[in-house]
Short mmCIF file of C-alpha atoms in Angstrom, two decimals:
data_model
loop_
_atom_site.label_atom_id
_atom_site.label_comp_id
_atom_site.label_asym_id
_atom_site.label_seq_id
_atom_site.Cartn_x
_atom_site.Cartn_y
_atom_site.Cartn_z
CA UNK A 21 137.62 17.99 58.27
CA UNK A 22 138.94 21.27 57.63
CA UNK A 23 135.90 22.27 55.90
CA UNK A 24 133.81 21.22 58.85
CA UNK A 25 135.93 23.23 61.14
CA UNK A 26 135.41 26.53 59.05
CA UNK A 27 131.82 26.02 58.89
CA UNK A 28 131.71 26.09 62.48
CA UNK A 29 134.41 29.07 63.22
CA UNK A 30 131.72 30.99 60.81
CA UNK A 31 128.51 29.64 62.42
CA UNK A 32 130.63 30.69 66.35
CA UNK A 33 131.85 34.19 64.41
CA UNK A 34 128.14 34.47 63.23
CA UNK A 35 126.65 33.84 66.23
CA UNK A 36 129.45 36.01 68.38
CA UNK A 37 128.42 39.25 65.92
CA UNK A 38 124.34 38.48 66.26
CA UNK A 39 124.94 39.10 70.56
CA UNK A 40 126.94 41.63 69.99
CA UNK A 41 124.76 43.69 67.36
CA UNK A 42 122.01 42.68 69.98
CA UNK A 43 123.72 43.92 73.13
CA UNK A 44 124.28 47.30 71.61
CA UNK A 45 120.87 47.49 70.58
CA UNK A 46 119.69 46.64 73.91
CA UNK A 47 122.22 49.23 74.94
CA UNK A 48 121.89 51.45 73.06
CA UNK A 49 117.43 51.19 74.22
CA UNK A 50 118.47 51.37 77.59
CA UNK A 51 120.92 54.41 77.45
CA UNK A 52 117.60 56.10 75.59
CA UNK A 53 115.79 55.13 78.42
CA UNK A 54 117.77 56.23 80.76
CA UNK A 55 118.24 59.49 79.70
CA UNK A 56 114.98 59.87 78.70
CA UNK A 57 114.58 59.39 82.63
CA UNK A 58 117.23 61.79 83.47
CA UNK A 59 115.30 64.68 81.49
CA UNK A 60 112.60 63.96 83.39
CA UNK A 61 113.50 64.48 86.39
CA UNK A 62 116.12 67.11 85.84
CA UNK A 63 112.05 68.64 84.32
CA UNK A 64 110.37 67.86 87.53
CA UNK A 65 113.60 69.35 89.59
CA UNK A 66 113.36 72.52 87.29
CA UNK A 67 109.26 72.48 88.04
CA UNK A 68 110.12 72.67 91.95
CA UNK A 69 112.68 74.77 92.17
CA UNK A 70 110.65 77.25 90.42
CA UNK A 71 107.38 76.78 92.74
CA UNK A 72 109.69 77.15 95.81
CA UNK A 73 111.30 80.41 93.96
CA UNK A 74 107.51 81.86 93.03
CA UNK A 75 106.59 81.15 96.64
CA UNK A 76 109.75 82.71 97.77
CA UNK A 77 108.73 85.62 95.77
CA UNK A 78 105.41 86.07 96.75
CA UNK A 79 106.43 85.90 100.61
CA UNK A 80 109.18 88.86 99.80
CA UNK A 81 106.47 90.86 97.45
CA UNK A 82 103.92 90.63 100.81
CA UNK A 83 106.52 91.51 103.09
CA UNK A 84 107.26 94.18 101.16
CA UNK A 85 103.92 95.70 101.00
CA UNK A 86 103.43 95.15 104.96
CA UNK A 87 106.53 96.99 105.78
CA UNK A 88 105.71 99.71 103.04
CA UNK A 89 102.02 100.04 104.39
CA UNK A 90 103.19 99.99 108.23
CA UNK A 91 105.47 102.75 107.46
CA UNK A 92 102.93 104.63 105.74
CA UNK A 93 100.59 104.35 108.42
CA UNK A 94 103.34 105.02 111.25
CA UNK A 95 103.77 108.60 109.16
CA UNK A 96 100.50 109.32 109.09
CA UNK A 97 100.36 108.41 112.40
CA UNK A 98 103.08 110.50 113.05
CA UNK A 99 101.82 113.95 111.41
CA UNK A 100 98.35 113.21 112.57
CA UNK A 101 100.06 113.37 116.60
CA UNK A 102 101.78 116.35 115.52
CA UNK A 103 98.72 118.09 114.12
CA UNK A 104 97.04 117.48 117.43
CA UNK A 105 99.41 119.01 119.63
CA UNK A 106 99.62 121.73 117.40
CA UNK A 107 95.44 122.43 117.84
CA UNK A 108 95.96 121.36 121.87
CA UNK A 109 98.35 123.75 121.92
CA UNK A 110 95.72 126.84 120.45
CA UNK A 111 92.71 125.98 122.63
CA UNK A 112 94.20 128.84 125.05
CA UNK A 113 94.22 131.01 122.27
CA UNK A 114 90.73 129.96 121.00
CA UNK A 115 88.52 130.29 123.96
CA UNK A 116 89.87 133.85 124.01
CA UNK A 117 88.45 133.95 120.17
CA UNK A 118 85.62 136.33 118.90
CA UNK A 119 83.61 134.27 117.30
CA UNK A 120 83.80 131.09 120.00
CA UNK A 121 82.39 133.61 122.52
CA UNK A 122 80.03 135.14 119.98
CA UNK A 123 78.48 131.46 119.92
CA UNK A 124 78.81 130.42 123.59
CA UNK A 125 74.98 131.75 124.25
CA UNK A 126 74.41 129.57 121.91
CA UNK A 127 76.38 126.71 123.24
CA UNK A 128 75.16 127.20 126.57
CA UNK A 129 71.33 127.19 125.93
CA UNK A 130 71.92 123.93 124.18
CA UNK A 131 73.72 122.35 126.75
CA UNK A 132 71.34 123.55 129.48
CA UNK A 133 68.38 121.59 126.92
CA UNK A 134 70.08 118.31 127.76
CA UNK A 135 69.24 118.55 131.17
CA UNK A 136 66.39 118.52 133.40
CA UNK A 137 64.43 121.08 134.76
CA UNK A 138 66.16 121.56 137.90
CA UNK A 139 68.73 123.59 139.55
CA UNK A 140 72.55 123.55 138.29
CA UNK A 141 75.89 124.89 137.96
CA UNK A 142 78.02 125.99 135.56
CA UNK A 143 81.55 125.67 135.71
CA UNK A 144 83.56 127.34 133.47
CA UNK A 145 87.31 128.45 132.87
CA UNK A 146 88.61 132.11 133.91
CA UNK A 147 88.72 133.33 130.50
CA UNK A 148 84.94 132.63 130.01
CA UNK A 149 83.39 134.32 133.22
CA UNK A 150 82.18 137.54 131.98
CA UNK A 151 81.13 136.26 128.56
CA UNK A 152 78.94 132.79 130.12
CA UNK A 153 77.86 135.62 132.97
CA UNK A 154 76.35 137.38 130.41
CA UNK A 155 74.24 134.67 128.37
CA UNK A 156 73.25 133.14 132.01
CA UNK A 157 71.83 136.69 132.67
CA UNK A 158 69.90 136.32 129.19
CA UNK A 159 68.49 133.10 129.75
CA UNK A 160 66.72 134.31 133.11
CA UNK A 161 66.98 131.13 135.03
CA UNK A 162 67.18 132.14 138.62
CA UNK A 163 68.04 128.17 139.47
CA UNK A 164 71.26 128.20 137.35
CA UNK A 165 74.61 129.85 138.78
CA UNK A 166 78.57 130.24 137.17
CA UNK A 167 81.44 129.25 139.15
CA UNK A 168 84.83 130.08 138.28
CA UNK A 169 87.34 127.03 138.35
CA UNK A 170 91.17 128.46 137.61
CA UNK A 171 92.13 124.67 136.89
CA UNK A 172 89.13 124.35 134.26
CA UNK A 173 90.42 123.33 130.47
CA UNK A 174 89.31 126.13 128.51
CA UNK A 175 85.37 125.90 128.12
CA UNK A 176 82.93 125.01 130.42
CA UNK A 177 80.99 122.43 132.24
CA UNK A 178 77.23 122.38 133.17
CA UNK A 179 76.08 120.00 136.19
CA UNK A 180 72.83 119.59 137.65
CA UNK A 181 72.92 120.26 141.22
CA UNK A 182 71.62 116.75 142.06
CA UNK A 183 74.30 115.29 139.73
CA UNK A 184 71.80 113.27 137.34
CA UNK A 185 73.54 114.63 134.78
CA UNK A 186 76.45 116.29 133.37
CA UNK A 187 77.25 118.46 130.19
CA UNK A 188 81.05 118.36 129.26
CA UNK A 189 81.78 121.34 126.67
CA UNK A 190 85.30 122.08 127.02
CA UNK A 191 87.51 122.57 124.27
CA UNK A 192 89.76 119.27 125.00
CA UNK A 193 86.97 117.09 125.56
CA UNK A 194 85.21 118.27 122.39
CA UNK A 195 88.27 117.66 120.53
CA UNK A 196 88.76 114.00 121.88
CA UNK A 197 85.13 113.66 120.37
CA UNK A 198 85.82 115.11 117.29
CA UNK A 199 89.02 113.78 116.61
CA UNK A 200 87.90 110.86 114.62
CA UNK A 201 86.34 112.70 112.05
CA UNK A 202 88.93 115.58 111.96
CA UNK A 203 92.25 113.29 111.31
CA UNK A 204 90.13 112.18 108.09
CA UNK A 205 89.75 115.82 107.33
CA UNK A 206 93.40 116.48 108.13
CA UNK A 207 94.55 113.07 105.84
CA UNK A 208 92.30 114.50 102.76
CA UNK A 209 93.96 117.85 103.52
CA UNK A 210 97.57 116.04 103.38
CA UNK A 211 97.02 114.10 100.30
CA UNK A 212 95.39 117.74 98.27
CA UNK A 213 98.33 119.73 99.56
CA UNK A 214 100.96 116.64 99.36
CA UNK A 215 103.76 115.12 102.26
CA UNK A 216 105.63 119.25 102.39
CA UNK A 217 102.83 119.27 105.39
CA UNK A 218 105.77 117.51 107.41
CA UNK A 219 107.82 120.77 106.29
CA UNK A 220 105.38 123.00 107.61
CA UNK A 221 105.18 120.83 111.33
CA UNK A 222 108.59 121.14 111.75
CA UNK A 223 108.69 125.20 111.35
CA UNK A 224 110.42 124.80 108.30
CA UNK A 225 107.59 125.24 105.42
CA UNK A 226 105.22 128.28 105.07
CA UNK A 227 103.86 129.79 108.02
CA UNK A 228 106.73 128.98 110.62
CA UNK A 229 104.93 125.95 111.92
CA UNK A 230 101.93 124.59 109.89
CA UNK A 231 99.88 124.59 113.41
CA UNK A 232 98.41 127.54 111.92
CA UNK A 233 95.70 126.33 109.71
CA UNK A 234 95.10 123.19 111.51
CA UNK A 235 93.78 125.50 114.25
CA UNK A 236 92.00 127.35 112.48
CA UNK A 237 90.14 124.89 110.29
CA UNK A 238 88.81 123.65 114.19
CA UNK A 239 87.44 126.75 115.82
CA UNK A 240 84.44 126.40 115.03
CA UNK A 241 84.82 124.03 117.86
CA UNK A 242 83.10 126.43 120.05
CA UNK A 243 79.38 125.89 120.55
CA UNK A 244 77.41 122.46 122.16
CA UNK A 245 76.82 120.21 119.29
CA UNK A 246 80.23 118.36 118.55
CA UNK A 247 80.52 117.66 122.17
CA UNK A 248 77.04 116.31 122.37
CA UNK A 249 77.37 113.98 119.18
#
């Protein structure tokens, strides 16, 4: 009997240590598993979060350049006003210019070509009378005739008497015309001489003002053809 009863307390003890070397295996597969799992998706996690950081960087990078080119383009805006005014501000000083009047005969005859045969007028500012008097008397048309108009922009205006037509060469309005091309001039001057240009607006770089050779480089704003482009 006592026999039989170790034989079985060896066969239970057997038995007790096969499910227990198998539940730690299985345990042991299953804690594998499970972290194998875990790296996973701590992986996929580590995938998102860096899309959602890339994106996040791209969206600050383009932001970024916006602001960068919007500022860029609000100083050039800027300067570009600036420049204006400062040529507005010479058209005074340009009609009353040698070699603007030396080319209004010139100016005149072509604006005269864009009308009709026919009677007309031209209108011109105060400080042109005597010189537009003069290249009237050379073209010998008895059917056209200067009038003096104190509020006239500096320049002159030629109308056909019926008022068909009209030929606008004063300074301003040949300007507005103009002013397309000229800011690109102005911009390729800016980047050749560099941003000191600013200085020079604000009176504090060479010349006192910079307005200086921005006139200049426009007087030969004088005859017909800009304002007829």
């Amino acid at each position: 009997m006592d026999q039989l009863l170790a034989a079985l307390e060896r066969e239970a003890v057997a038995e007790v240590e096969e499910k227990l070397e198998r539940a730690k295996a299985e345990a042991a597969e299953l804690l594998t598993e499970c972290q194998a799992e875990l790296a996973q998706r701590l992986d996929d996690q580590l995938r998102d979060r860096e899309r959602e950081l890339g994106v996040q960087i791209a969206l600050e990078v383009a932001r970024a350049q916006r602001v960068g080119r919007s500022e860029v383009l609000l100083a050039r805006d800027g300067l570009l006003s600036r420049v204006r005014e400062a040529v507005v501000g010479r058209l005074a000083d340009l009609a009353q210019d040698p070699g603007y009047r030396a080319r209004l005969p010139e100016g005149l005859r072509e604006a005269v070509g864009f009308l009709a045969e026919g009677p007309a007028e031209v209108v011109c500012s105060f400080q042109l009378a005597a010189p537009l008097a003069a290249a009237l008397d050379a073209l010998g048309r008895e059917d056209l005739t200067l009038r003096e108009d104190p509020g006239l922009e500096p320049g002159f205006v030629v109308r056909a008497r019926d008022g068909h037509a009209e030929v606008d060469a004063r300074l301003a309005t040949r300007l507005e015309r103009m002013w397309p091309e000229l800011s690109l001039a102005v911009l390729a001057s800016m980047e050749e001489r560099g941003w000191w240009v600013r200085a020079e607006l604000d009176g504090d770089g060479p010349g006192g003002g910079g307005s200086g050779d921005a006139a200049s480089d426009n007087e030969g704003a004088g005859g017909a053809d800009g304002r007829l482009e």
